[in-house]
């Protein structure tokens, strides 16, 4: 493997700025890596044929003495839920096969302005519905730690690309966990910002009151660097916050020094007992808490009695919003059309949606339409919204007592491809600990906490903070990461051979 692909984004950015590596070399190294391993991993749906042009433009501008941003020349993988003008955007669906957007998503446009080099579009569950990337219309992505296992979902492509050293940075989206759960199962870092902290303009909507775009990386600092590029107010997104945000990269650098852990109050949720988790996951979580304590943090039990209803409420709110958002795929406005000779417009629409949508999408559209229908609205959608309010109140109460809440990022390590595909409920339960953050709009980060003692697969720890306190997550995440990497004697992904190595 080329050494360039082993560098973190921060390290690569330093080498680019110092002129030790050119953007073309960095991009070529990652394209070579993709060519070598993506046949096995299948992280990418599309590799950008313009990547080297974009890279040589950065090199030319740097050579001309132009002042470039801190990550100029670093390659970036983009989840296919984000629209791009120069590559197809499918959201993992057959219905959008080959679809070319007339505009770039704001996060993509900002990435280009920052000089990040788009490497390609990454695989995902269709319309971001899933926890395993098996619901992609284009075939599953494989976990680089064990190719027979899932890389998480819906953003399994972005997480696998970063974990397999095919890209140092990736963009993801998180509606109920799709950045954090893939990070958990691939040994990477995933950050879901505060609702409204990063623009969703040009993110193909799943559930608009839950969706957030965010970074997928190998280190907390790298997540901060990417967040700095994509975050901040966007007039094109009516839900975008107008806050001034600090530099999350600076915050992560400061956090890595570790003092932040002294006196930090870390909440653990009483209603999430260890028994709900795979033993190796619970054990890794406890070990991380001990490290936090050893560095001066205080572990405090907090009650969040409504968390356990999060999954149920989510699977009413999400399908309701999704059924409405996906109504635009009507055979007229976007994507594919199945002709029905002599048929009505409804016949064409039905035939198109039948052929263009996969089973999981159909399941959720039907569920959502039902939950919103006149006779059932109050009983289902109305009740779910009330539960949502109770979960928000749980957070408010808990954050009155602690600075951050910690949970395992998911109940189990990566499961086998095919294991849960026919059992939607088991699939949904994967997001037990990630969903509450989306329902409440608060930020959440997952960082690697180690390898599970029972199966040797990666485990993540999640930190949650009050809305707008994203910086706190970078500070705490970087501090724990530094302590853990110290205890491992090097980063997790560097320690365990990825692809072809004997794990
Ligand atoms: N796994 C969850 C779902 O299936 C979360 C998806 C997401 O965050 N996009 O809805």
CSV table of C-alpha atoms and ligand atoms in Angstrom, one decimal:
chain,number,residue,atom,x,y,z
A,1,UNK,CA,0.0,0.0,0.0
A,2,UNK,CA,1.2,3.5,-0.9
A,3,UNK,CA,2.2,5.4,2.3
A,4,UNK,CA,0.3,8.4,1.2
A,5,UNK,CA,-3.0,6.6,1.7
A,6,UNK,CA,-2.0,5.8,5.3
A,7,UNK,CA,-1.7,9.4,6.3
A,8,UNK,CA,-4.5,11.2,8.1
A,9,UNK,CA,-6.1,14.1,6.3
A,10,UNK,CA,-4.3,16.5,8.7
A,11,UNK,CA,-0.9,14.8,8.0
A,12,UNK,CA,-1.5,14.8,4.3
A,13,UNK,CA,-2.6,18.5,4.4
A,14,UNK,CA,0.7,19.4,6.1
A,15,UNK,CA,2.7,17.5,3.4
A,16,UNK,CA,0.7,19.2,0.7
A,17,UNK,CA,1.3,22.7,2.2
A,18,UNK,CA,5.1,21.9,2.7
A,19,UNK,CA,5.3,20.9,-1.0
A,20,UNK,CA,6.4,17.3,0.0
A,21,UNK,CA,3.5,15.8,-1.8
A,22,UNK,CA,1.5,17.2,-4.7
A,23,UNK,CA,-2.3,17.0,-4.9
A,24,UNK,CA,-1.9,15.0,-8.1
A,25,UNK,CA,0.3,12.5,-6.3
A,26,UNK,CA,-2.2,12.3,-3.3
A,27,UNK,CA,-5.1,11.8,-5.6
A,28,UNK,CA,-3.3,9.2,-7.8
A,29,UNK,CA,-2.3,7.3,-4.7
A,30,UNK,CA,-6.0,7.0,-3.6
A,31,UNK,CA,-7.2,6.2,-7.1
A,32,UNK,CA,-4.6,3.4,-7.2
A,33,UNK,CA,-5.8,2.2,-3.8
A,34,UNK,CA,-9.4,2.2,-5.0
A,35,UNK,CA,-8.4,0.3,-8.1
A,36,UNK,CA,-6.6,-2.3,-5.9
A,37,UNK,CA,-9.2,-2.9,-3.3
A,38,UNK,CA,-12.6,-1.6,-4.3
A,39,UNK,CA,-13.4,-4.7,-6.3
A,40,UNK,CA,-13.6,-6.4,-2.9
A,41,UNK,CA,-14.9,-3.6,-0.8
A,42,UNK,CA,-17.4,-1.9,-3.2
A,43,UNK,CA,-17.3,1.4,-1.3
A,44,UNK,CA,-17.7,3.4,-4.5
A,45,UNK,CA,-20.6,3.6,-6.9
A,46,UNK,CA,-18.7,6.0,-9.1
A,47,UNK,CA,-15.1,7.0,-9.3
A,48,UNK,CA,-14.6,10.6,-10.4
A,49,UNK,CA,-12.9,10.7,-13.8
A,50,UNK,CA,-12.2,14.5,-13.2
A,51,UNK,CA,-10.3,13.9,-9.9
A,52,UNK,CA,-6.8,14.3,-11.4
A,53,UNK,CA,-7.9,17.5,-13.2
A,54,UNK,CA,-9.2,19.0,-10.0
A,55,UNK,CA,-5.9,18.0,-8.2
A,56,UNK,CA,-3.7,19.5,-10.9
A,57,UNK,CA,-5.7,22.7,-10.7
A,58,UNK,CA,-4.9,22.9,-6.9
A,59,UNK,CA,-1.2,22.2,-7.7
A,60,UNK,CA,-1.2,24.9,-10.3
A,61,UNK,CA,-2.8,27.4,-8.0
A,62,UNK,CA,-0.4,26.6,-5.1
A,63,UNK,CA,2.6,26.9,-7.5
A,64,UNK,CA,1.2,30.4,-8.5
A,65,UNK,CA,1.5,31.4,-4.9
A,66,UNK,CA,-2.3,31.5,-4.2
A,67,UNK,CA,-3.3,31.3,-0.5
A,68,UNK,CA,-5.1,28.0,-0.3
A,69,UNK,CA,-7.2,26.6,2.6
A,70,UNK,CA,-5.8,24.2,5.2
A,71,UNK,CA,-7.1,21.0,3.4
A,72,UNK,CA,-6.5,22.0,-0.2
A,73,UNK,CA,-5.5,19.0,-2.3
A,74,UNK,CA,-6.8,16.3,0.2
A,75,UNK,CA,-9.1,13.8,-1.5
A,76,UNK,CA,-12.7,13.4,-0.4
A,77,UNK,CA,-15.3,10.6,-0.9
A,78,UNK,CA,-18.9,11.8,-1.2
A,79,UNK,CA,-22.0,9.8,-0.1
A,80,UNK,CA,-24.3,9.4,-3.1
A,81,UNK,CA,-27.1,11.1,-1.2
A,82,UNK,CA,-25.4,14.4,-2.0
A,83,UNK,CA,-26.0,15.8,-5.5
A,84,UNK,CA,-23.0,16.6,-7.7
A,85,UNK,CA,-22.9,18.2,-11.1
A,86,UNK,CA,-20.0,16.2,-12.5
A,87,UNK,CA,-21.0,12.7,-11.3
A,88,UNK,CA,-24.3,10.8,-11.2
A,89,UNK,CA,-26.3,11.0,-7.9
A,90,UNK,CA,-28.5,8.0,-7.3
A,91,UNK,CA,-29.0,7.9,-3.5
A,92,UNK,CA,-28.4,4.1,-3.9
A,93,UNK,CA,-31.7,3.8,-5.9
A,94,UNK,CA,-32.5,2.3,-9.3
A,95,UNK,CA,-35.0,5.1,-9.8
A,96,UNK,CA,-32.2,7.7,-10.0
A,97,UNK,CA,-29.8,5.5,-12.0
A,98,UNK,CA,-27.5,7.9,-14.0
A,99,UNK,CA,-29.3,11.0,-12.7
A,100,UNK,CA,-27.2,14.2,-13.2
A,101,UNK,CA,-28.0,17.1,-10.9
A,102,UNK,CA,-27.9,20.6,-12.3
A,103,UNK,CA,-26.3,21.9,-9.1
A,104,UNK,CA,-23.9,20.8,-6.4
A,105,UNK,CA,-25.1,20.2,-2.8
A,106,UNK,CA,-23.8,23.1,-0.6
A,107,UNK,CA,-21.4,20.8,1.2
A,108,UNK,CA,-20.0,19.6,-2.1
A,109,UNK,CA,-19.7,23.2,-3.4
A,110,UNK,CA,-17.9,24.2,-0.2
A,111,UNK,CA,-15.6,21.2,-0.4
A,112,UNK,CA,-14.6,22.2,-3.9
A,113,UNK,CA,-14.0,25.8,-2.9
A,114,UNK,CA,-11.8,24.5,0.0
A,115,UNK,CA,-9.7,22.6,-2.6
A,116,UNK,CA,-10.8,19.1,-1.5
A,117,UNK,CA,-10.6,16.7,-4.4
A,118,UNK,CA,-13.8,14.7,-5.0
A,119,UNK,CA,-12.7,11.1,-5.5
A,120,UNK,CA,-16.2,9.7,-6.2
A,121,UNK,CA,-19.6,8.8,-4.9
A,122,UNK,CA,-20.0,6.2,-2.2
A,123,UNK,CA,-22.5,3.4,-1.8
A,124,UNK,CA,-25.4,3.6,0.6
A,125,UNK,CA,-28.7,1.9,1.5
A,126,UNK,CA,-31.4,3.1,-0.9
A,127,UNK,CA,-32.5,6.6,0.0
A,128,UNK,CA,-30.5,6.2,3.3
A,129,UNK,CA,-32.9,3.6,4.6
A,130,UNK,CA,-30.9,0.9,6.4
A,131,UNK,CA,-28.1,0.0,8.8
A,132,UNK,CA,-26.0,-2.3,6.6
A,133,UNK,CA,-25.8,-0.9,3.0
A,134,UNK,CA,-27.4,-4.2,1.9
A,135,UNK,CA,-30.4,-2.2,0.7
A,136,UNK,CA,-28.4,-0.4,-2.0
A,137,UNK,CA,-29.8,-1.1,-5.5
A,138,UNK,CA,-26.2,-1.6,-6.7
A,139,UNK,CA,-25.1,-4.4,-4.3
A,140,UNK,CA,-23.7,-4.3,-0.8
A,141,UNK,CA,-20.5,-2.8,0.5
A,142,UNK,CA,-18.2,-5.1,2.4
A,143,UNK,CA,-16.6,-4.2,5.8
A,144,UNK,CA,-12.8,-3.9,5.3
A,145,UNK,CA,-12.2,-5.7,8.6
A,146,UNK,CA,-14.0,-8.8,7.4
A,147,UNK,CA,-15.4,-8.8,3.8
A,148,UNK,CA,-18.2,-11.1,4.8
A,149,UNK,CA,-19.6,-8.5,7.2
A,150,UNK,CA,-21.6,-5.3,6.8
A,151,UNK,CA,-19.9,-1.9,6.9
A,152,UNK,CA,-23.0,-0.4,8.7
A,153,UNK,CA,-25.5,1.8,7.0
A,154,UNK,CA,-26.9,3.7,5.5
A,155,UNK,CA,-23.5,5.3,4.9
A,156,UNK,CA,-21.5,2.1,4.7
A,157,UNK,CA,-19.7,3.2,1.5
A,158,UNK,CA,-18.2,6.3,3.1
A,159,UNK,CA,-17.1,4.5,6.2
A,160,UNK,CA,-15.6,1.5,4.3
A,161,UNK,CA,-13.8,3.9,1.9
A,162,UNK,CA,-12.2,5.6,4.9
A,163,UNK,CA,-11.5,2.4,6.8
A,164,UNK,CA,-9.9,0.8,3.7
A,165,UNK,CA,-7.6,3.8,3.1
A,166,UNK,CA,-9.4,4.5,-0.2
A,167,UNK,CA,-10.0,8.1,1.0
A,168,UNK,CA,-8.8,10.1,4.1
A,169,UNK,CA,-12.1,12.0,4.3
A,170,UNK,CA,-15.7,11.3,3.4
A,171,UNK,CA,-19.1,13.0,3.7
A,172,UNK,CA,-22.0,11.2,5.2
A,173,UNK,CA,-25.6,11.8,6.3
A,174,UNK,CA,-27.3,10.8,9.5
A,175,UNK,CA,-31.0,10.6,9.9
A,176,UNK,CA,-31.0,8.0,12.7
A,177,UNK,CA,-27.4,6.9,12.9
A,178,UNK,CA,-26.1,6.5,9.4
A,179,UNK,CA,-22.8,8.3,10.1
A,180,UNK,CA,-22.2,7.0,13.6
A,181,UNK,CA,-23.3,3.3,13.3
A,182,UNK,CA,-21.0,2.7,10.2
A,183,UNK,CA,-18.2,4.5,12.1
A,184,UNK,CA,-18.8,2.0,15.0
A,185,UNK,CA,-18.5,-1.1,12.9
A,186,UNK,CA,-15.5,0.0,10.8
A,187,UNK,CA,-13.3,1.5,13.5
A,188,UNK,CA,-13.7,5.1,12.1
A,189,UNK,CA,-14.9,8.4,13.4
A,190,UNK,CA,-18.4,9.8,12.5
A,191,UNK,CA,-19.9,13.1,13.6
A,192,UNK,CA,-23.5,14.1,13.3
A,193,UNK,CA,-23.7,17.8,13.9
A,194,UNK,CA,-26.4,19.8,15.6
A,195,UNK,CA,-29.6,19.9,13.5
A,196,UNK,CA,-29.1,22.9,11.3
A,197,UNK,CA,-25.4,23.1,11.8
A,198,UNK,CA,-24.5,21.8,8.3
A,199,UNK,CA,-26.5,22.6,5.2
A,200,UNK,CA,-28.8,19.9,3.7
A,201,UNK,CA,-29.3,21.8,0.5
A,202,UNK,CA,-28.7,19.2,-2.2
A,203,UNK,CA,-28.9,16.3,0.2
A,204,UNK,CA,-31.6,14.1,-1.2
A,205,UNK,CA,-34.1,14.2,1.6
A,206,UNK,CA,-35.1,11.2,3.6
A,207,UNK,CA,-36.8,12.7,6.7
A,208,UNK,CA,-36.3,16.4,6.8
A,209,UNK,CA,-36.8,16.9,10.6
A,210,UNK,CA,-34.0,14.4,11.3
A,211,UNK,CA,-31.5,14.5,8.4
A,212,UNK,CA,-28.0,16.0,9.0
A,213,UNK,CA,-24.8,15.9,6.9
A,214,UNK,CA,-21.5,15.4,8.6
A,215,UNK,CA,-17.9,14.1,8.4
A,216,UNK,CA,-16.7,10.5,8.2
A,217,UNK,CA,-12.9,10.2,9.0
A,218,UNK,CA,-10.2,8.2,10.7
A,219,UNK,CA,-9.5,10.8,13.5
A,220,UNK,CA,-11.4,13.4,15.4
A,221,UNK,CA,-9.1,16.1,14.2
A,222,UNK,CA,-9.8,15.1,10.6
A,223,UNK,CA,-13.6,15.3,11.3
A,224,UNK,CA,-13.0,18.8,12.7
A,225,UNK,CA,-11.1,19.8,9.6
A,226,UNK,CA,-14.0,18.6,7.3
A,227,UNK,CA,-16.7,20.1,9.5
A,228,UNK,CA,-14.9,23.5,9.3
A,229,UNK,CA,-15.2,23.3,5.5
A,230,UNK,CA,-18.9,22.2,5.3
A,231,UNK,CA,-20.5,23.9,8.3
A,232,UNK,CA,-22.1,27.2,8.9
A,233,UNK,CA,-25.1,29.1,7.7
A,234,UNK,CA,-26.5,28.5,4.2
A,235,UNK,CA,-29.2,30.8,2.9
A,236,UNK,CA,-30.4,27.9,0.6
A,237,UNK,CA,-31.4,25.8,3.6
A,238,UNK,CA,-34.3,27.3,5.6
A,239,UNK,CA,-33.4,25.1,8.6
A,240,UNK,CA,-29.7,26.3,8.6
A,241,UNK,CA,-28.6,27.9,11.9
A,242,UNK,CA,-27.0,31.4,11.7
A,243,UNK,CA,-24.6,30.7,14.6
A,244,UNK,CA,-20.9,31.5,14.5
A,245,UNK,CA,-19.1,28.2,15.0
A,246,UNK,CA,-15.6,27.9,16.3
A,247,UNK,CA,-12.9,26.1,14.3
A,248,UNK,CA,-13.6,22.5,15.2
A,249,UNK,CA,-10.1,21.5,14.1
A,250,UNK,CA,-8.7,23.9,16.6
A,251,UNK,CA,-11.0,22.6,19.3
A,252,UNK,CA,-9.9,19.0,18.5
A,253,UNK,CA,-6.2,20.0,18.7
A,254,UNK,CA,-6.8,21.6,22.1
A,255,UNK,CA,-8.9,18.6,23.2
A,256,UNK,CA,-6.1,16.1,22.3
A,257,UNK,CA,-4.0,17.7,25.1
A,258,UNK,CA,-6.4,15.9,27.5
A,259,UNK,CA,-7.0,18.5,30.3
A,260,UNK,CA,-10.7,18.7,29.2
A,261,UNK,CA,-11.3,15.4,30.9
A,262,UNK,CA,-10.5,16.7,34.4
A,263,UNK,CA,-13.8,17.3,36.2
A,264,UNK,CA,-15.8,16.5,33.1
A,265,UNK,CA,-19.2,15.1,34.0
A,266,UNK,CA,-20.0,12.1,31.7
A,267,UNK,CA,-23.5,10.7,31.9
A,268,UNK,CA,-24.4,7.1,31.4
A,269,UNK,CA,-28.0,6.2,30.9
A,270,UNK,CA,-29.6,4.0,33.6
A,271,UNK,CA,-32.1,2.6,31.1
A,272,UNK,CA,-29.4,1.3,28.8
A,273,UNK,CA,-28.0,-1.6,30.9
A,274,UNK,CA,-25.0,-3.6,29.7
A,275,UNK,CA,-27.3,-6.6,29.2
A,276,UNK,CA,-28.7,-4.9,26.1
A,277,UNK,CA,-25.4,-5.0,24.3
A,278,UNK,CA,-23.1,-7.7,22.9
A,279,UNK,CA,-20.7,-8.6,25.8
A,280,UNK,CA,-17.6,-7.4,23.8
A,281,UNK,CA,-19.3,-4.1,23.1
A,282,UNK,CA,-20.4,-3.5,26.7
A,283,UNK,CA,-16.9,-4.4,27.9
A,284,UNK,CA,-15.2,-2.0,25.5
A,285,UNK,CA,-17.6,0.7,26.6
A,286,UNK,CA,-16.8,0.1,30.3
A,287,UNK,CA,-13.1,0.2,29.5
A,288,UNK,CA,-13.4,3.6,27.9
A,289,UNK,CA,-15.3,4.9,30.9
A,290,UNK,CA,-12.5,3.7,33.1
A,291,UNK,CA,-10.0,5.6,30.9
A,292,UNK,CA,-12.1,8.7,31.2
A,293,UNK,CA,-12.2,8.3,34.9
A,294,UNK,CA,-8.4,7.7,35.1
A,295,UNK,CA,-8.0,11.1,33.4
A,296,UNK,CA,-10.2,12.9,35.9
A,297,UNK,CA,-13.7,12.5,34.5
A,298,UNK,CA,-16.7,11.8,36.7
A,299,UNK,CA,-19.1,9.1,35.6
A,300,UNK,CA,-22.7,9.9,36.6
A,301,UNK,CA,-25.8,7.8,36.0
A,302,UNK,CA,-28.6,9.8,34.4
A,303,UNK,CA,-32.1,8.7,33.7
A,304,UNK,CA,-33.6,9.0,30.2
A,305,UNK,CA,-36.8,7.0,30.6
A,306,UNK,CA,-38.1,7.6,27.1
A,307,UNK,CA,-35.0,6.6,25.1
A,308,UNK,CA,-36.4,3.1,24.8
A,309,UNK,CA,-39.3,4.4,22.8
A,310,UNK,CA,-37.0,6.2,20.4
A,311,UNK,CA,-36.9,3.5,17.8
A,312,UNK,CA,-40.7,3.1,17.8
A,313,UNK,CA,-41.3,6.8,17.5
A,314,UNK,CA,-38.6,7.1,14.8
A,315,UNK,CA,-40.2,4.4,12.7
A,316,UNK,CA,-43.4,6.4,12.5
A,317,UNK,CA,-41.9,9.8,12.0
A,318,UNK,CA,-39.3,8.7,9.5
A,319,UNK,CA,-41.6,6.8,7.2
A,320,UNK,CA,-44.2,9.6,7.4
A,321,UNK,CA,-41.7,12.2,6.2
A,322,UNK,CA,-40.0,9.8,3.8
A,323,UNK,CA,-43.4,8.9,2.1
A,324,UNK,CA,-43.9,12.6,1.5
A,325,UNK,CA,-40.3,13.4,0.4
A,326,UNK,CA,-40.2,10.4,-2.0
A,327,UNK,CA,-43.5,11.4,-3.7
A,328,UNK,CA,-41.5,13.5,-6.1
A,329,UNK,CA,-40.1,10.4,-7.7
A,330,UNK,CA,-43.2,10.2,-9.9
A,331,UNK,CA,-41.8,9.2,-13.3
A,332,UNK,CA,-42.2,12.8,-14.5
A,333,UNK,CA,-39.8,15.0,-12.6
A,334,UNK,CA,-36.7,12.9,-11.8
A,335,UNK,CA,-35.1,9.8,-13.0
A,336,UNK,CA,-36.5,6.7,-14.6
A,337,UNK,CA,-39.8,6.2,-16.3
A,338,UNK,CA,-41.4,2.8,-17.2
A,339,UNK,CA,-43.7,3.2,-20.2
A,340,UNK,CA,-47.1,1.5,-20.0
A,341,UNK,CA,-48.5,1.5,-23.6
A,342,UNK,CA,-52.1,2.7,-23.5
A,343,UNK,CA,-51.8,3.3,-19.7
A,344,UNK,CA,-52.8,6.4,-17.7
A,345,UNK,CA,-50.3,8.6,-15.9
A,346,UNK,CA,-51.1,6.8,-12.7
A,347,UNK,CA,-50.3,3.5,-14.4
A,348,UNK,CA,-46.9,4.9,-15.5
A,349,UNK,CA,-46.2,6.3,-12.1
A,350,UNK,CA,-47.1,3.0,-10.4
A,351,UNK,CA,-45.0,0.9,-12.8
A,352,UNK,CA,-42.1,3.2,-12.4
A,353,UNK,CA,-42.2,3.2,-8.6
A,354,UNK,CA,-42.7,-0.5,-8.6
A,355,UNK,CA,-39.6,-1.1,-10.8
A,356,UNK,CA,-37.5,1.8,-9.4
A,357,UNK,CA,-37.9,1.3,-5.6
A,358,UNK,CA,-36.6,-1.6,-3.6
A,359,UNK,CA,-38.5,-3.5,-0.9
A,360,UNK,CA,-37.3,-1.4,2.1
A,361,UNK,CA,-38.3,1.8,0.4
A,362,UNK,CA,-41.7,0.4,-0.5
A,363,UNK,CA,-42.2,-0.9,3.1
A,364,UNK,CA,-41.5,2.6,4.5
A,365,UNK,CA,-43.6,4.5,2.0
A,366,UNK,CA,-46.6,2.2,2.8
A,367,UNK,CA,-46.0,2.5,6.5
A,368,UNK,CA,-45.6,6.3,6.3
A,369,UNK,CA,-48.7,6.8,4.1
A,370,UNK,CA,-50.7,4.7,6.6
A,371,UNK,CA,-49.4,6.6,9.6
A,372,UNK,CA,-50.4,9.9,8.0
A,373,UNK,CA,-53.8,8.8,6.8
A,374,UNK,CA,-56.8,10.6,8.2
A,375,UNK,CA,-58.1,8.0,10.6
A,376,UNK,CA,-54.7,7.1,12.1
A,377,UNK,CA,-52.8,10.3,12.1
A,378,UNK,CA,-53.4,11.1,15.8
A,379,UNK,CA,-52.9,7.5,17.0
A,380,UNK,CA,-49.6,7.0,15.2
A,381,UNK,CA,-47.9,10.2,13.9
A,382,UNK,CA,-49.4,12.4,16.7
A,383,UNK,CA,-48.3,9.9,19.4
A,384,UNK,CA,-44.8,9.6,18.0
A,385,UNK,CA,-44.4,13.4,18.0
A,386,UNK,CA,-45.3,13.4,21.7
A,387,UNK,CA,-42.7,10.7,22.4
A,388,UNK,CA,-40.2,12.9,20.5
A,389,UNK,CA,-41.0,15.8,22.9
A,390,UNK,CA,-40.5,13.5,25.9
A,391,UNK,CA,-37.1,12.4,24.6
A,392,UNK,CA,-36.1,16.0,24.1
A,393,UNK,CA,-37.1,16.6,27.7
A,394,UNK,CA,-35.0,13.6,28.9
A,395,UNK,CA,-32.0,15.3,27.2
A,396,UNK,CA,-32.7,18.7,28.8
A,397,UNK,CA,-32.9,17.1,32.2
A,398,UNK,CA,-29.8,15.0,31.7
A,399,UNK,CA,-27.8,17.9,30.4
A,400,UNK,CA,-28.7,19.8,33.6
A,401,UNK,CA,-26.6,17.2,35.4
A,402,UNK,CA,-23.8,16.2,33.0
A,403,UNK,CA,-21.6,17.8,30.3
A,404,UNK,CA,-21.9,14.9,27.8
A,405,UNK,CA,-23.7,11.6,27.6
A,406,UNK,CA,-21.8,8.4,26.6
A,407,UNK,CA,-23.3,5.3,25.2
A,408,UNK,CA,-22.0,2.4,23.0
A,409,UNK,CA,-22.6,3.6,19.4
A,410,UNK,CA,-24.5,0.4,18.5
A,411,UNK,CA,-25.6,-2.8,20.2
A,412,UNK,CA,-23.4,-5.2,18.3
A,413,UNK,CA,-20.3,-5.3,16.2
A,414,UNK,CA,-20.6,-5.8,12.4
A,415,UNK,CA,-22.9,-8.6,11.6
A,416,UNK,CA,-22.7,-11.0,8.6
A,417,UNK,CA,-24.0,-9.9,5.3
A,418,UNK,CA,-27.4,-11.5,4.9
A,419,UNK,CA,-27.9,-12.1,8.6
A,420,UNK,CA,-30.6,-9.4,9.2
A,421,UNK,CA,-31.8,-8.5,5.7
A,422,UNK,CA,-35.1,-10.5,6.1
A,423,UNK,CA,-35.8,-9.2,9.6
A,424,UNK,CA,-36.5,-5.5,9.5
A,425,UNK,CA,-37.1,-5.2,13.2
A,426,UNK,CA,-33.6,-6.6,14.0
A,427,UNK,CA,-32.2,-4.2,11.5
A,428,UNK,CA,-34.0,-1.2,13.0
A,429,UNK,CA,-32.8,-2.1,16.5
A,430,UNK,CA,-29.3,-1.3,15.4
A,431,UNK,CA,-30.0,2.4,15.9
A,432,UNK,CA,-31.2,2.1,19.5
A,433,UNK,CA,-28.5,4.5,20.8
A,434,UNK,CA,-28.1,6.8,17.8
A,435,UNK,CA,-31.8,7.6,17.0
A,436,UNK,CA,-32.5,9.8,20.2
A,437,UNK,CA,-30.0,12.4,19.0
A,438,UNK,CA,-31.8,12.8,15.7
A,439,UNK,CA,-35.2,13.0,17.4
A,440,UNK,CA,-33.8,15.8,19.7
A,441,UNK,CA,-31.6,17.6,17.2
A,442,UNK,CA,-28.5,17.3,19.4
A,443,UNK,CA,-25.0,16.5,18.1
A,444,UNK,CA,-23.4,13.1,18.4
A,445,UNK,CA,-19.9,11.6,17.6
A,446,UNK,CA,-18.8,8.0,17.4
A,447,UNK,CA,-15.1,7.3,17.9
A,448,UNK,CA,-13.4,3.9,18.0
A,449,UNK,CA,-13.2,2.5,21.5
A,450,UNK,CA,-11.3,-0.7,20.6
A,451,UNK,CA,-11.8,-4.2,19.4
A,452,UNK,CA,-14.5,-6.4,21.0
A,453,UNK,CA,-12.9,-9.1,23.1
A,454,UNK,CA,-15.4,-11.7,21.9
A,455,UNK,CA,-15.1,-11.3,18.1
A,456,UNK,CA,-12.1,-8.9,17.5
A,457,UNK,CA,-14.2,-6.5,15.6
A,458,UNK,CA,-14.3,-2.7,16.0
A,459,UNK,CA,-16.5,-1.0,18.6
A,460,UNK,CA,-17.4,2.7,18.9
A,461,UNK,CA,-18.3,4.9,21.8
A,462,UNK,CA,-20.8,7.7,21.3
A,463,UNK,CA,-20.8,11.1,23.0
A,464,UNK,CA,-23.8,13.3,22.9
A,465,UNK,CA,-23.9,17.0,23.9
A,466,UNK,CA,-26.6,19.7,24.0
A,467,UNK,CA,-27.7,21.3,20.8
A,468,UNK,CA,-25.1,23.8,19.5
A,469,UNK,CA,-22.3,22.2,21.7
A,470,UNK,CA,-20.6,20.4,18.8
A,471,UNK,CA,-17.3,21.8,20.0
A,472,UNK,CA,-17.7,19.9,23.3
A,473,UNK,CA,-17.8,16.6,21.3
A,474,UNK,CA,-14.6,17.5,19.4
A,475,UNK,CA,-12.9,18.4,22.6
A,476,UNK,CA,-13.9,15.3,24.5
A,477,UNK,CA,-13.7,13.0,21.5
A,478,UNK,CA,-10.1,14.1,20.8
A,479,UNK,CA,-9.1,13.7,24.4
A,480,UNK,CA,-10.4,10.2,24.7
A,481,UNK,CA,-9.0,9.3,21.3
A,482,UNK,CA,-5.6,10.5,22.4
A,483,UNK,CA,-5.8,8.4,25.6
A,484,UNK,CA,-7.0,5.3,23.7
A,485,UNK,CA,-4.4,5.6,20.9
A,486,UNK,CA,-1.8,5.9,23.6
A,487,UNK,CA,-3.0,2.8,25.3
A,488,UNK,CA,-3.1,0.8,22.1
A,489,UNK,CA,0.3,2.1,21.0
A,490,UNK,CA,-1.1,3.5,17.7
A,491,UNK,CA,-4.3,4.0,15.9
A,492,UNK,CA,-6.8,1.1,15.6
A,493,UNK,CA,-6.8,1.1,11.8
A,494,UNK,CA,-3.1,1.2,11.7
A,495,UNK,CA,-2.8,-1.6,14.3
A,496,UNK,CA,-5.1,-4.1,12.7
A,497,UNK,CA,-4.2,-5.1,9.1
A,498,UNK,CA,-6.9,-4.0,6.8
A,499,UNK,CA,-7.6,-6.2,3.7
A,500,UNK,CA,-5.3,-9.1,3.1
A,501,UNK,CA,-3.7,-8.9,6.5
A,502,UNK,CA,-4.3,-11.5,9.2
A,503,UNK,CA,-6.6,-9.8,11.6
B,1,LIG,N1,-30.6,2.9,10.0
B,1,LIG,C1,-31.6,4.0,10.2
B,1,LIG,C2,-32.7,3.8,9.2
B,1,LIG,O1,-32.7,2.8,8.6
B,1,LIG,C3,-30.9,5.3,10.0
B,1,LIG,C4,-30.7,5.7,8.6
B,1,LIG,C5,-30.0,7.0,8.4
B,1,LIG,O2,-29.5,7.6,9.4
B,1,LIG,N2,-30.1,7.5,7.2
B,1,LIG,O3,-33.5,4.7,9.0
